[in-house]
Short mmCIF file of C-alpha atoms in Angstrom, two decimals:
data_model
loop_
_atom_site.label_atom_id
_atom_site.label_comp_id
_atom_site.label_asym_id
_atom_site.label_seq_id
_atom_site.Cartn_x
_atom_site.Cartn_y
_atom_site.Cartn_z
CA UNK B 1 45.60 -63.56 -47.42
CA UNK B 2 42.91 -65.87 -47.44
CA UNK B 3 44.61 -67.98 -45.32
CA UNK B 4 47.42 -66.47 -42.94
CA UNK B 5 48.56 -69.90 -42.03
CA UNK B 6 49.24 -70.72 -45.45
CA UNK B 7 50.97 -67.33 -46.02
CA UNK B 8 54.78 -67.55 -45.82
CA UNK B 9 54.58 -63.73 -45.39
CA UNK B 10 52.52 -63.37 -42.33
CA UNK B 11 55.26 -66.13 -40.68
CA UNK B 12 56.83 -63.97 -37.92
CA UNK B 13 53.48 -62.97 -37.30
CA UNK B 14 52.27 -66.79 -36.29
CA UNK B 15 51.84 -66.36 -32.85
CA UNK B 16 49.83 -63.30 -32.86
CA UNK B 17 47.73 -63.80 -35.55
CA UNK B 18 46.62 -67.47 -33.59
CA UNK B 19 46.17 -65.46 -30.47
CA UNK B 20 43.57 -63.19 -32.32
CA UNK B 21 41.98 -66.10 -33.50
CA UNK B 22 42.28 -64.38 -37.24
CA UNK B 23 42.09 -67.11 -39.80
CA UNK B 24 42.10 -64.84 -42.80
CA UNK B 25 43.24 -61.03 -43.54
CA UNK B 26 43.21 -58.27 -46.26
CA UNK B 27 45.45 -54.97 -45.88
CA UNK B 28 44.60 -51.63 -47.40
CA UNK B 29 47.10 -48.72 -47.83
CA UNK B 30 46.03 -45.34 -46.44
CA UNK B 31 47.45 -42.67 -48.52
CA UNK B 32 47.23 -38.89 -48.26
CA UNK B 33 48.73 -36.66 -51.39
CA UNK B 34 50.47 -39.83 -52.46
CA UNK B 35 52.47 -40.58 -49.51
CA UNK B 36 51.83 -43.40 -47.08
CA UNK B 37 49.68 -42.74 -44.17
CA UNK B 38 48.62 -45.91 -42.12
CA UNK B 39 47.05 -49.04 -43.49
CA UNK B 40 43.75 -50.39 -42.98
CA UNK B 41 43.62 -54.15 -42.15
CA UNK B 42 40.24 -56.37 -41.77
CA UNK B 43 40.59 -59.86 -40.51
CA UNK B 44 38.04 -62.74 -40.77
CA UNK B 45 38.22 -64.60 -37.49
CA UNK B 46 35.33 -67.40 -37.77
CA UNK B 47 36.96 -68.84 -41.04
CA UNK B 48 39.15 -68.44 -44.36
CA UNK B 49 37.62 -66.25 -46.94
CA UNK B 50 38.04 -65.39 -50.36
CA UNK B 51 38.28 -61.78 -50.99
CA UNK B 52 36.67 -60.72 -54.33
CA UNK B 53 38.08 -57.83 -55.97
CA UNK B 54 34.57 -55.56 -55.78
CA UNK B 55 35.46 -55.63 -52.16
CA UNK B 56 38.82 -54.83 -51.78
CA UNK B 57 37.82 -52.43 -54.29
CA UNK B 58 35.14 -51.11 -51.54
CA UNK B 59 37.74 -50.95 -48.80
CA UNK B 60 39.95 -48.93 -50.69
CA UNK B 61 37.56 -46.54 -51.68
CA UNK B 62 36.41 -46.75 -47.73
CA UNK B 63 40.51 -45.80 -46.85
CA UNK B 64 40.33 -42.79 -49.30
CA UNK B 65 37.24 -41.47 -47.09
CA UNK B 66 38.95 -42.34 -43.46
CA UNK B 67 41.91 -40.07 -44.85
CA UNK B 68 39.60 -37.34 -46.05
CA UNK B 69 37.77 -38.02 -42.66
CA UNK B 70 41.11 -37.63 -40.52
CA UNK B 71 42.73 -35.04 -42.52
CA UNK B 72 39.35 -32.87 -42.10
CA UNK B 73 39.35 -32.99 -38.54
CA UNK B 74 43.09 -32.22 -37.94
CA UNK B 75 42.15 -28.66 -40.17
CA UNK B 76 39.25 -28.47 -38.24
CA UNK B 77 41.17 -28.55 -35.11
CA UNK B 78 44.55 -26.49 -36.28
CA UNK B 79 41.99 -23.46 -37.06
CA UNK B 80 40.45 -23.56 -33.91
CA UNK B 81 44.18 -23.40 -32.33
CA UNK B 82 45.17 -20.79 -34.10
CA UNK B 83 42.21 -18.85 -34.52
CA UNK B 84 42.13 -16.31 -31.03
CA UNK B 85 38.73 -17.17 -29.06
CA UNK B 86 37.02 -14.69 -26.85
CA UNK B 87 38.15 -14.92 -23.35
CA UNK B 88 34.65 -14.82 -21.68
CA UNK B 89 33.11 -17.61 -24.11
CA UNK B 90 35.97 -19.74 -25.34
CA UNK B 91 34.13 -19.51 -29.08
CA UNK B 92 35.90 -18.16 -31.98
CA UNK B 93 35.92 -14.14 -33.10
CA UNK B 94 34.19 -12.78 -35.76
CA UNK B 95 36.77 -12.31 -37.52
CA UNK B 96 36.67 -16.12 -37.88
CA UNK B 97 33.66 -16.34 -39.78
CA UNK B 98 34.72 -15.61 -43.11
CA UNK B 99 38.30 -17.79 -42.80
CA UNK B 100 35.67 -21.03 -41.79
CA UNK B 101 33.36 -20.56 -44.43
CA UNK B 102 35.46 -20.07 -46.64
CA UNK B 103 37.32 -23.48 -46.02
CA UNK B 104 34.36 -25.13 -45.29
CA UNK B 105 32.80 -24.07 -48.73
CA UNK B 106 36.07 -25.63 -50.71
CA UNK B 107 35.43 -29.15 -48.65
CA UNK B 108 31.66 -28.84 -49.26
CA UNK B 109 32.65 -28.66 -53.28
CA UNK B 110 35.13 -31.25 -52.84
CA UNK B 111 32.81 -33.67 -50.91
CA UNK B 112 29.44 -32.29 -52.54
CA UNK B 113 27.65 -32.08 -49.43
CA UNK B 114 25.32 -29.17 -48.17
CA UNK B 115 26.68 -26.25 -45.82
CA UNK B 116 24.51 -24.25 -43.75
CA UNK B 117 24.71 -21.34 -41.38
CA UNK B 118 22.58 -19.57 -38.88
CA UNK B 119 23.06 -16.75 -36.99
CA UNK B 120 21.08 -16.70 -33.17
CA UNK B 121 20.21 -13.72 -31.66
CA UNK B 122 19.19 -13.12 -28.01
CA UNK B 123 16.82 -10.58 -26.46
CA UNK B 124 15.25 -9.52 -23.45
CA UNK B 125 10.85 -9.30 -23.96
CA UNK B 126 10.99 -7.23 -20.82
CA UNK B 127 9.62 -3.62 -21.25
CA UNK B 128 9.40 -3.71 -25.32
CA UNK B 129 5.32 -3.96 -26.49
CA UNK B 130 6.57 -5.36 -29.72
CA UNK B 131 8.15 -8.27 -27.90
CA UNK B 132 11.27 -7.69 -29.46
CA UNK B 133 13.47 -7.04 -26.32
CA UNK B 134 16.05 -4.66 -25.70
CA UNK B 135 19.30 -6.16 -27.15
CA UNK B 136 21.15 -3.39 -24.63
CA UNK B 137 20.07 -5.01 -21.82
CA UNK B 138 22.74 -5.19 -19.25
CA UNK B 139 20.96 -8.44 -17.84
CA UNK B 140 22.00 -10.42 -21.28
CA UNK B 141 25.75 -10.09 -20.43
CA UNK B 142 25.91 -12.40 -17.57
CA UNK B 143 23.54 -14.76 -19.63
CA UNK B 144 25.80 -15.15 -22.85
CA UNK B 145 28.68 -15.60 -20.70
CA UNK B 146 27.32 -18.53 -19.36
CA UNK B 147 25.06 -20.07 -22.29
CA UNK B 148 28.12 -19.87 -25.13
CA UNK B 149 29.90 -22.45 -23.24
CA UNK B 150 26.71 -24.38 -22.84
CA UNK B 151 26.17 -23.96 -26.19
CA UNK B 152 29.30 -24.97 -27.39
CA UNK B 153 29.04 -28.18 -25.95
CA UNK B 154 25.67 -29.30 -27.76
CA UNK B 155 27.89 -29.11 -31.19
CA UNK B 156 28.83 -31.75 -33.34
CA UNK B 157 32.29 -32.13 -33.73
CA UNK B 158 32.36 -30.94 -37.14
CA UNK B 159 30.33 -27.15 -36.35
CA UNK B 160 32.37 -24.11 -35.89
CA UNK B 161 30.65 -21.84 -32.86
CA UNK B 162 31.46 -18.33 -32.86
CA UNK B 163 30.77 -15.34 -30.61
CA UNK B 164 29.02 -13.10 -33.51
CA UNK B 165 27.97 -9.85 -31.46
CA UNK B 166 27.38 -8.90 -27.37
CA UNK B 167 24.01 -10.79 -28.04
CA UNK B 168 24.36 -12.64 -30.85
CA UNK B 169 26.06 -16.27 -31.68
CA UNK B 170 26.79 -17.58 -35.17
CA UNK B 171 27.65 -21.59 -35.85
CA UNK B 172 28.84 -23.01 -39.08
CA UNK B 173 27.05 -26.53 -39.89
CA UNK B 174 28.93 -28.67 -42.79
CA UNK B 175 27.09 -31.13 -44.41
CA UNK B 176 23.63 -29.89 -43.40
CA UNK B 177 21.10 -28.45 -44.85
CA UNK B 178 18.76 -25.35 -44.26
CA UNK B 179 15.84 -27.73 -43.42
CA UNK B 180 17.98 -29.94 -41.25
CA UNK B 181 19.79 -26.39 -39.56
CA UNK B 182 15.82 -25.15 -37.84
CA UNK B 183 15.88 -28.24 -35.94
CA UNK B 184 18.80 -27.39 -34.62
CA UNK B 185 17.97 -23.63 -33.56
CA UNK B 186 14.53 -25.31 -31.89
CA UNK B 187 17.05 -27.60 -29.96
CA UNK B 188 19.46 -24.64 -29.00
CA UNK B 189 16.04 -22.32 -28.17
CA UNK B 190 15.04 -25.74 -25.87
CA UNK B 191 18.42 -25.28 -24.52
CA UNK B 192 18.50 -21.62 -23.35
CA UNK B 193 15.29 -21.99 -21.65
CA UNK B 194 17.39 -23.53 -18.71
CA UNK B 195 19.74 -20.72 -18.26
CA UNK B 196 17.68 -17.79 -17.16
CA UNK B 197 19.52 -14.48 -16.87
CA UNK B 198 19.94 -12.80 -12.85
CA UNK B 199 17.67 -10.31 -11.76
CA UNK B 200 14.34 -11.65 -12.78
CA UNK B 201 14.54 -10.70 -16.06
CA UNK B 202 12.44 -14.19 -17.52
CA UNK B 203 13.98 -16.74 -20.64
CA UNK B 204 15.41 -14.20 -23.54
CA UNK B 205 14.06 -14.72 -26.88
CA UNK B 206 16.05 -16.48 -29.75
CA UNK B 207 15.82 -15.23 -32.93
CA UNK B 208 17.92 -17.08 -36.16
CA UNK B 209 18.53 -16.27 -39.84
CA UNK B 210 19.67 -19.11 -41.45
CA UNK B 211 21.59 -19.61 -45.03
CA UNK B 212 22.28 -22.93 -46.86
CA UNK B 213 25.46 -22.11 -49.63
CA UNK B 214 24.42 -22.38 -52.91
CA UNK B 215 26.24 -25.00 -55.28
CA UNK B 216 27.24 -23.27 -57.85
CA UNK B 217 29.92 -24.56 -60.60
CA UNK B 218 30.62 -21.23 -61.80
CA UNK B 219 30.43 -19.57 -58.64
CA UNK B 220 33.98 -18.58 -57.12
CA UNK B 221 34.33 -19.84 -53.59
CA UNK B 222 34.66 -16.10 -52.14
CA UNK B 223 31.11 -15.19 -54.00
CA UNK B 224 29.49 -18.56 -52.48
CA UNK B 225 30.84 -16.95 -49.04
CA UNK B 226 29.83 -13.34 -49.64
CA UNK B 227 26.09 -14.71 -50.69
CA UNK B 228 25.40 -17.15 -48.17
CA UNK B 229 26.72 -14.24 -45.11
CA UNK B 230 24.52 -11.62 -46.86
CA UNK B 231 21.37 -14.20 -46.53
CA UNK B 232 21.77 -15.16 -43.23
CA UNK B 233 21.95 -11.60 -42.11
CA UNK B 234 18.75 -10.83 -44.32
CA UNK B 235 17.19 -14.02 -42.73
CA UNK B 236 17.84 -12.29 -39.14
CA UNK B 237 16.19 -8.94 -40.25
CA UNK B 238 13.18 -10.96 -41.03
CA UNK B 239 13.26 -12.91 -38.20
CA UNK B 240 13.46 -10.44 -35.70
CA UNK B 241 10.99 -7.93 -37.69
CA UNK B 242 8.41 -11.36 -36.67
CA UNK B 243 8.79 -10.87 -33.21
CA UNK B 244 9.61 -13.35 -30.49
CA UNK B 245 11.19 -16.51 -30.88
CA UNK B 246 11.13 -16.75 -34.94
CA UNK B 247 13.21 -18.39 -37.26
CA UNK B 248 13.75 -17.65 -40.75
CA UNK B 249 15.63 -19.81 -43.77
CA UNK B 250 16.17 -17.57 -46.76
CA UNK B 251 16.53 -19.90 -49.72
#
């Protein structure tokens, strides 16, 4: 409508439309697997316009992505309800991990966008020369009770935490790369430097594997999974075989 005045249409919406002060309008259809969903509408409030088909071409290109966007984050959500979460951290079980990659390898194919994971583990330094820690330690249980749900809360809305071992936490990263996932372990090492375990025992040492999925055409989804959980573990062995507060991307 390039002008709603004009528009016989938009008549029982006179009134409304003069209140908002909108002098010209263009409405987009939101669709998800062919059945309505919403609609998008845009209104031009300092003046008629005339909108060009390249840009209601753009907008409905732009709808297609707020339903991907929408539908994404209602998945997102229903597998965290459903999934059962460890009672002491809130995060999700293990036996999460491969269920979330798994999905989020399928939307990372769909939506061609990079998929990391990393895998942190904590340690004491305290009575181990190598510097390694002991990952026995009684003093770490108090600690990853109360870090996880510190933890969780420095996550995007998109990453999937999960409690990986007694010591250990693993977090799936959608559209992020391996590069892009160390600056996020440096942020989360930053972080647990504040939350010192009881006892005296000093700030435990972090050490993360991380794993970007491969993009494969020929790859099956399950293989992509299997590969990228494989590297991450190798990139923990390596990690921790460096000592202290390392961090290792396995390409």
């Amino acid at each position: 409508a390039e002008s709603v005045s004009k528009e016989r249409q938009l008549a029982p919406l006179k009134t409304l439309l003069a209140t908002l002060q909108v002098e010209s309008l263009v409405a987009v259809l939101l669709h998800e697997d062919d059945q309505p969903a919403g609609i998008l509408v845009l209104e031009q409030c300092d003046g008629e316009r005339s909108w060009k088909q390249e840009e209601v071409a753009g907008l409905e290109t732009l709808a297609g992505q707020i339903i991907l966007a929408a539908s994404n984050a209602r998945l997102r959500s229903l597998m965290k309800t459903l999934a059962v979460t460890d009672e002491h951290s809130g995060l999700l079980h293990r036996d999460s991990y491969i269920t979330c990659l798994l999905s989020e390898v399928e939307r990372m194919r769909a939506q061609k966008t990079p998929l990391a994971a990393a895998i942190l583990d904590f340690a004491l330094s305290s009575g181990d020369p190598a510097g390694n820690g002991d990952p026995g330690s009684a003093g770490l249980e108090p600690f990853m009770r109360q870090f996880s749900s510190t933890f969780a809360s420095h996550l995007r809305q998109s990453d999937i935490a999960l409690k990986y071992g007694p010591h250990s936490l693993a977090v799936i990263m959608p559209a992020t790369t391996g590069d892009q996932a160390v600056f996020f372990v440096d942020k989360i090492r930053k972080l647990s430097a504040f939350v010192s375990p009881p006892g005296g025992e000093g700030v435990p040492s972090l050490a993360a594997g991380i794993a970007e999925a491969v993009q494969h055409a020929g790859m099956d989804g399950v293989d992509i999974v299997t590969e990228q959980i494989n590297r991450a573990e190798w990139a923990l062995e390596e990690s921790q075989a460096k000592g202290r507060n390392s961090t290792k991307v396995l390409a």
